[in-house]
PDB file of C-alpha atoms and ligand atoms in Angstrom:
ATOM      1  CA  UNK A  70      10.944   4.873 -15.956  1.00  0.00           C
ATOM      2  CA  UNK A  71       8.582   5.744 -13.120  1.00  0.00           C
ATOM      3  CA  UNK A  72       7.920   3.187 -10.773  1.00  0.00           C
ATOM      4  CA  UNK A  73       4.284   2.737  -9.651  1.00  0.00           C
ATOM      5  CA  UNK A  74       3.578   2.750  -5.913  1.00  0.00           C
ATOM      6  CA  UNK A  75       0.148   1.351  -4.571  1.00  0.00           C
ATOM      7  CA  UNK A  76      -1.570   2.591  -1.947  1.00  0.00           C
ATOM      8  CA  UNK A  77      -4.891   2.519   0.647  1.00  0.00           C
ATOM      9  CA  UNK A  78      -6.111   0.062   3.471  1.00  0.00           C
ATOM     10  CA  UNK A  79      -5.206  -3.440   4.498  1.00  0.00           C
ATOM     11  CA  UNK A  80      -7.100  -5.619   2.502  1.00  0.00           C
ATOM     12  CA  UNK A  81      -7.954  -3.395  -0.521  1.00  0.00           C
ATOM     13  CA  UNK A  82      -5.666  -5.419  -2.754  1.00  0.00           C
ATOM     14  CA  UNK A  83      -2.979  -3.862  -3.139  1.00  0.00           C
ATOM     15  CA  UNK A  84      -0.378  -7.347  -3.429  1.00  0.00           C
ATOM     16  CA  UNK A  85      -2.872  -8.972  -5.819  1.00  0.00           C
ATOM     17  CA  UNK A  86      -3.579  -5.800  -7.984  1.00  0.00           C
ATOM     18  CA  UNK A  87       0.397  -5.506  -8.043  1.00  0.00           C
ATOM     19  CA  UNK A  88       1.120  -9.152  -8.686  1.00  0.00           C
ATOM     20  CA  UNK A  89      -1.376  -8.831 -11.761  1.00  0.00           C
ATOM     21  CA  UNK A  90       0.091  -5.572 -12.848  1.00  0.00           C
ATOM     22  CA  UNK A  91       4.041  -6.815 -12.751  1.00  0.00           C
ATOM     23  CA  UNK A  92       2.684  -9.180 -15.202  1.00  0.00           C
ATOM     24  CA  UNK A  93       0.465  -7.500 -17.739  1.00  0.00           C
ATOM     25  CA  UNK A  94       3.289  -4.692 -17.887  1.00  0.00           C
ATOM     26  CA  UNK A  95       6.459  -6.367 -17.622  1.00  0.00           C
ATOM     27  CA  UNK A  96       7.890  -4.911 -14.528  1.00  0.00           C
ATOM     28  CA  UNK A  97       9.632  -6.410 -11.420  1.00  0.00           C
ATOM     29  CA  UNK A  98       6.636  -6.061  -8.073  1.00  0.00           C
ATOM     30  CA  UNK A  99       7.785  -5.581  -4.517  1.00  0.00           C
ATOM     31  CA  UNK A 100       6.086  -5.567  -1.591  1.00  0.00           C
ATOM     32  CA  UNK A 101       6.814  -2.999   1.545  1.00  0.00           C
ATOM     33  CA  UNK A 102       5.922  -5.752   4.246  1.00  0.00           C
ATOM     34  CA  UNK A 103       7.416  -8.471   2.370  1.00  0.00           C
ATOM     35  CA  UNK A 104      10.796  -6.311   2.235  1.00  0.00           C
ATOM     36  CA  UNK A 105      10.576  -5.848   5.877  1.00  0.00           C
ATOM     37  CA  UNK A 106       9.947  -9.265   6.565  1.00  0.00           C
ATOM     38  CA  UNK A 107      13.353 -10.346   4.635  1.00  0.00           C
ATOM     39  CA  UNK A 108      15.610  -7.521   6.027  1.00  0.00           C
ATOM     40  CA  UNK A 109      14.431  -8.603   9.931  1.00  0.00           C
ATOM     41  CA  UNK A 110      14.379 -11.875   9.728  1.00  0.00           C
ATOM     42  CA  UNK A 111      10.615 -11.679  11.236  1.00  0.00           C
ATOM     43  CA  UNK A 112       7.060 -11.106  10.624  1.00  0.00           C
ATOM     44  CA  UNK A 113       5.174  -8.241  10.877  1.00  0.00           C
ATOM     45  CA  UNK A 114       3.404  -9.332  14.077  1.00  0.00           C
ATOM     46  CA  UNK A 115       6.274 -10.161  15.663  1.00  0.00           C
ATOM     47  CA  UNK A 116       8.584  -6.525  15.084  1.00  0.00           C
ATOM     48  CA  UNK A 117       4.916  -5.185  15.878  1.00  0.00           C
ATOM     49  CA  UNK A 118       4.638  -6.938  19.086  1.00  0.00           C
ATOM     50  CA  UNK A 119       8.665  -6.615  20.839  1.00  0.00           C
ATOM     51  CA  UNK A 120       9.356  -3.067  19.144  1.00  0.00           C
ATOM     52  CA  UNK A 121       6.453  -1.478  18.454  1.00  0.00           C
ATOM     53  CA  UNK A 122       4.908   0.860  15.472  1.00  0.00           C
ATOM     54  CA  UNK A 123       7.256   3.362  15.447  1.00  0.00           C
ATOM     55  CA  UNK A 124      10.122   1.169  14.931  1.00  0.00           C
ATOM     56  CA  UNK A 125       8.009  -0.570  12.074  1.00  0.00           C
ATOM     57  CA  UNK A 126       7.332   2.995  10.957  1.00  0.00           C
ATOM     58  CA  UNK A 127      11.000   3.586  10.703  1.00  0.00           C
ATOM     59  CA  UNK A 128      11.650   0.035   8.704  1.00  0.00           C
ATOM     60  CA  UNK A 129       8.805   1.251   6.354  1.00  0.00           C
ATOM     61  CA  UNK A 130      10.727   4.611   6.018  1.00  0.00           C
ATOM     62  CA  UNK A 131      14.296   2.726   5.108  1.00  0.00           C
ATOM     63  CA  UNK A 132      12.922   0.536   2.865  1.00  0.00           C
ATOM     64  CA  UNK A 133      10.662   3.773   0.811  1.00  0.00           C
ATOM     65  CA  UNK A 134      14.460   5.198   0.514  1.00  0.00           C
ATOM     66  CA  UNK A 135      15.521   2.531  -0.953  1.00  0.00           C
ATOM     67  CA  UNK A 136      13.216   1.734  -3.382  1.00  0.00           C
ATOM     68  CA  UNK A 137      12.762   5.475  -4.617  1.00  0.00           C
ATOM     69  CA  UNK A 138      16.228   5.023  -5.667  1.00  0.00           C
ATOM     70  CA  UNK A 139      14.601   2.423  -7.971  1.00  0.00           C
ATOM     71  CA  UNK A 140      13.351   2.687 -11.429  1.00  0.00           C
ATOM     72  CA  UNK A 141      10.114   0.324 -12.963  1.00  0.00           C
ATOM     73  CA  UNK A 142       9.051  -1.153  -9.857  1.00  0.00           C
ATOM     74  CA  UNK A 143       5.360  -1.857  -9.232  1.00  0.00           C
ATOM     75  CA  UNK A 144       5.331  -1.296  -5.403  1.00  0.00           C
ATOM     76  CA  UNK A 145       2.795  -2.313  -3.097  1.00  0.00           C
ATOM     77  CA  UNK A 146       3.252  -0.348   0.196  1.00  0.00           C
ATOM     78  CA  UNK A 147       1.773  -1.498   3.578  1.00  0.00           C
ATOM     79  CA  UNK A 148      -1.428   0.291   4.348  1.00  0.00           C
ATOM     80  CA  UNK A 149       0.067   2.612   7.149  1.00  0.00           C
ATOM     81  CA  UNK A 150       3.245   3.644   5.027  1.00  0.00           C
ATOM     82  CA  UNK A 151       1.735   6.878   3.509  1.00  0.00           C
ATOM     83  CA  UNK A 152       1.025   8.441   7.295  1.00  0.00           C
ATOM     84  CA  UNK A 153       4.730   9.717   7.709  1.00  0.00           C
ATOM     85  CA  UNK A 154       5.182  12.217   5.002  1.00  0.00           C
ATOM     86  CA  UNK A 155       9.340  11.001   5.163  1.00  0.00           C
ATOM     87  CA  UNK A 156       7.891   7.140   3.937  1.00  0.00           C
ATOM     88  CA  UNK A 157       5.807   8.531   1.335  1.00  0.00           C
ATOM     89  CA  UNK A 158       7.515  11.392  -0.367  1.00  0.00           C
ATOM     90  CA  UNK A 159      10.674   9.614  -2.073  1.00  0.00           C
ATOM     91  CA  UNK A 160       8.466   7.395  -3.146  1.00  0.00           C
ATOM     92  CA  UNK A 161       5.956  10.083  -4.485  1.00  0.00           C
ATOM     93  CA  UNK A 162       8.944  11.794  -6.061  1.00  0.00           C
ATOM     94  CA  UNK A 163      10.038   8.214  -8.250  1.00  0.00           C
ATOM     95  CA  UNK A 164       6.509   7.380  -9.017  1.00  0.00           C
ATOM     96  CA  UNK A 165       2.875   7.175  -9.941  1.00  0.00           C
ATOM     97  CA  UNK A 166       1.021   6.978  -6.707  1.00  0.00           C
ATOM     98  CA  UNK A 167      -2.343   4.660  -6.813  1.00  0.00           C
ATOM     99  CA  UNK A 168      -4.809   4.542  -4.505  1.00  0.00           C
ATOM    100  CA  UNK A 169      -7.069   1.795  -3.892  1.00  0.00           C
ATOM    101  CA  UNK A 170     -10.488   2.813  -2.972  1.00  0.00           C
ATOM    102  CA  UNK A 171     -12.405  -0.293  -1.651  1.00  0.00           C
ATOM    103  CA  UNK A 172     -15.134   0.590   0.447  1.00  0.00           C
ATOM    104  CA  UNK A 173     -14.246  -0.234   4.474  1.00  0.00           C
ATOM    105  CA  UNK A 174     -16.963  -2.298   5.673  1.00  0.00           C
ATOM    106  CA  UNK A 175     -16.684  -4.215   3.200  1.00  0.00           C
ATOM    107  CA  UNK A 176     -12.959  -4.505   3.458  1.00  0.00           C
ATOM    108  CA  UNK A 177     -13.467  -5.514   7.298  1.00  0.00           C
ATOM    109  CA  UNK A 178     -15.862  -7.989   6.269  1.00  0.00           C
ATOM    110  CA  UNK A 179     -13.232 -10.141   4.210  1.00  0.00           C
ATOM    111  CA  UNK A 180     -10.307  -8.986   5.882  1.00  0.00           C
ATOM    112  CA  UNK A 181      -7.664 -11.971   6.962  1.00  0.00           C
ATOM    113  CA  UNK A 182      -6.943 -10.144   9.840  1.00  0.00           C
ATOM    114  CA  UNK A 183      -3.767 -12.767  10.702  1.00  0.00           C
ATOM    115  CA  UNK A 184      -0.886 -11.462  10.889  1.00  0.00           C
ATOM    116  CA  UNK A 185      -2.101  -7.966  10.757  1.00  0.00           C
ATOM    117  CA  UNK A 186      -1.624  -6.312  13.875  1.00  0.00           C
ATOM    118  CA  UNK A 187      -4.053  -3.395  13.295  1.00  0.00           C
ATOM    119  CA  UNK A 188      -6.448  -4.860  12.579  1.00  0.00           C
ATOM    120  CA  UNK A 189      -7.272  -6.829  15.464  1.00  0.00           C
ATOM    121  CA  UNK A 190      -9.055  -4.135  17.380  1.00  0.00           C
ATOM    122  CA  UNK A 191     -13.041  -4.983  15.648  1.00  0.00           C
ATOM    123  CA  UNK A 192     -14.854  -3.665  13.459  1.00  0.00           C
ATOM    124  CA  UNK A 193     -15.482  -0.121  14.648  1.00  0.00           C
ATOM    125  CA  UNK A 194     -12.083   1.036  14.806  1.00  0.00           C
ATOM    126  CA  UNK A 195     -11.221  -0.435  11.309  1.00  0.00           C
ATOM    127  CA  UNK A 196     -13.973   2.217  10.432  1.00  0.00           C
ATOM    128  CA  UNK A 197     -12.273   4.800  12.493  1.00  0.00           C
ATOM    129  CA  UNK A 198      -8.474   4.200  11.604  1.00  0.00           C
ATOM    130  CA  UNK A 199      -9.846   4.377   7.659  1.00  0.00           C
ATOM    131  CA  UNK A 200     -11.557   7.867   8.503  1.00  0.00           C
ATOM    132  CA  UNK A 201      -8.342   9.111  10.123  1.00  0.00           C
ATOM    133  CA  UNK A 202      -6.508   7.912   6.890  1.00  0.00           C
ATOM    134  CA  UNK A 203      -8.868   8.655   4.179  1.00  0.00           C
ATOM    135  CA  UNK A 204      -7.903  12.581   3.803  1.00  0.00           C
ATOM    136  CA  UNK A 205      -4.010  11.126   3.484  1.00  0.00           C
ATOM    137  CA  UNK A 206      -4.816   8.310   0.630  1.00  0.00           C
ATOM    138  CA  UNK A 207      -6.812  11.082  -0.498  1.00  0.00           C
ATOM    139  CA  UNK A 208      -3.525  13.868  -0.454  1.00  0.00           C
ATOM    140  CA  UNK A 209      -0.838  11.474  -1.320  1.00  0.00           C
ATOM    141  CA  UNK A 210      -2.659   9.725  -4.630  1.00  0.00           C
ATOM    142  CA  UNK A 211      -1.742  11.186  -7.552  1.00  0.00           C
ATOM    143  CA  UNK A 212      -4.467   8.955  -8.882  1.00  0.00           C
ATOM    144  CA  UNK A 213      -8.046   7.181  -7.044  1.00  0.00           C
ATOM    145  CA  UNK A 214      -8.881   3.373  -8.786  1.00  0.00           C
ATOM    146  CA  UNK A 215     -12.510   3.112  -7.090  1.00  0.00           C
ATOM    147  CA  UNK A 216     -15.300   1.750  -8.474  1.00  0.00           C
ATOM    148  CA  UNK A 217     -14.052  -1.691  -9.529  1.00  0.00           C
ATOM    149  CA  UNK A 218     -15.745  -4.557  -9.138  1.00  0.00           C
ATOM    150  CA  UNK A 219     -12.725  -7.290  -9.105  1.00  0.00           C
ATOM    151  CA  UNK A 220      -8.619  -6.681  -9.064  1.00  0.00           C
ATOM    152  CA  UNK A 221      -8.173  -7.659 -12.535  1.00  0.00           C
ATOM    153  CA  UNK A 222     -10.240  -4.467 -13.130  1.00  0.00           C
ATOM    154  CA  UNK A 223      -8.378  -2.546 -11.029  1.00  0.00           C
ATOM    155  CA  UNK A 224      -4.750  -3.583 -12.520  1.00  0.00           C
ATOM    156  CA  UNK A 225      -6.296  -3.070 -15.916  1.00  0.00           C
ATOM    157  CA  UNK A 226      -7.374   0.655 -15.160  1.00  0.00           C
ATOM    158  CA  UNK A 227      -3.895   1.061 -14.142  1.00  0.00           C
ATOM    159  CA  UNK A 228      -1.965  -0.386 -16.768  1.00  0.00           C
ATOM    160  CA  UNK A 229      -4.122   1.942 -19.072  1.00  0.00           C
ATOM    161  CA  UNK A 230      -3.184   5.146 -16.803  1.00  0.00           C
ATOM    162  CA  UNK A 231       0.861   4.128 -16.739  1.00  0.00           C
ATOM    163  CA  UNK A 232       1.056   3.112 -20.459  1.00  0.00           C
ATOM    164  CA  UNK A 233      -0.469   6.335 -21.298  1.00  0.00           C
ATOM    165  CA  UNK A 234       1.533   8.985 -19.073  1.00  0.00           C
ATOM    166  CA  UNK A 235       4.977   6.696 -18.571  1.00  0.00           C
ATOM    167  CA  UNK A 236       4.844   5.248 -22.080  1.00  0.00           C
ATOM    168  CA  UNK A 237       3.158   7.033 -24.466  1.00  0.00           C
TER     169      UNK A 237
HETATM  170  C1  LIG B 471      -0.424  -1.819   8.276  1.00  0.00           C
HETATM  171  C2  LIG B 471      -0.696  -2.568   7.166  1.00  0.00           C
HETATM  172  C3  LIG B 471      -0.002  -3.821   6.848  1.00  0.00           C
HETATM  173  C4  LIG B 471       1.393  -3.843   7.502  1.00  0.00           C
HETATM  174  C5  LIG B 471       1.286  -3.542   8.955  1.00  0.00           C
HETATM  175  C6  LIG B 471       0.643  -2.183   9.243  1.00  0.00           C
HETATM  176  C7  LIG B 471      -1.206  -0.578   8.512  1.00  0.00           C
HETATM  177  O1  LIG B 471       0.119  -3.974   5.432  1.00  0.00           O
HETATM  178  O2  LIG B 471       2.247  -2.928   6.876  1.00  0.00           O
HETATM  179  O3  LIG B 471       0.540  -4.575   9.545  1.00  0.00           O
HETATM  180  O4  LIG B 471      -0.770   0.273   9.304  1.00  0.00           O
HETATM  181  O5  LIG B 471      -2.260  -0.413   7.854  1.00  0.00           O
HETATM  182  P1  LIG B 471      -1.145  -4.369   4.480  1.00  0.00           P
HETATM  183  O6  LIG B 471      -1.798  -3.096   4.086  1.00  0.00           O
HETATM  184  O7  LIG B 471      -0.481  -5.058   3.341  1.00  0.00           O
HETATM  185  O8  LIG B 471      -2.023  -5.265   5.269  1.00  0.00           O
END
């Protein structure tokens, strides 16, 4: 069974749409960051701030071995896991790949930006890291959920795609 893997930008919902899908379709969630978190003993901000985002990078890549190896996961991956093709590709391989489209003002503008160590650079190079991103989400998704006007939406829209293709 494929797993599905959720992608796009800090603070486009990717933990709450996968919470809410785990639920409506029966399937165990996990969480990239959250993974990363238990393995090191740490938070984000803190591997972030001593080792830096290449070692993070190379967590992220770890754990998206791991969980490819997996079967009937919903995974929510942090937002900068699809930028090294070697994070992204097992995962791609296993799954359904999701991306959330939520427009990136917007996102800014009720971003918890705590504990989020890329995001703490203002406003206009949010808008600039999601333009350097955008063409990735865009290559990596085998699907775009945009358009949505609240997560349960979102989840819904996916459940619909993954019942259909994984379960039909
Ligand atoms: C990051 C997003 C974060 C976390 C880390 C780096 C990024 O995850 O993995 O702070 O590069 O966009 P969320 O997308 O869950 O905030």
């Amino acid at each position: 069974m494929k797993n599905i893997v959720l992608i796009g930008m800090m603070g486009s919902g990717k933990s709450t749409v996968g919470d809410s899908l785990s639920r409506m379709l029966g399937l165990e969630w996990v969480d990239t960051d959250d993974l990363i978190e238990a393995k090191e003993g740490r938070s984000i901000r803190d591997i972030f701030a001593r080792e830096g985002e290449d070692y993070f990078r190379n967590l992220e890549q770890a754990v998206s071995g791991e969980l490819a190896g997996r079967q009937g996961l919903v995974i929510s991956c942090g937002g900068g896991l699809p930028l090294r093709r070697e994070c992204i590709a097992p995962l791609k391989d296993a799954g359904l790949v999701f991306w959330l489209y939520r427009d990136p003002g917007k996102t800014y503008d009720t971003l918890d930006a705590v504990g989020r160590p890329l995001a703490q650079q203002g406003r206009e190079a949010f808008l600039e890291r999601f333009a350097q991103r955008e063409p990735i989400y865009q290559r990596e998704a085998d699907y775009i959920i945009r358009g949505h006007t609240t997560t349960q939406q979102a989840a819904e829209r996916i459940a619909a795609i993954y019942r259909e293709v994984c379960q039909p």
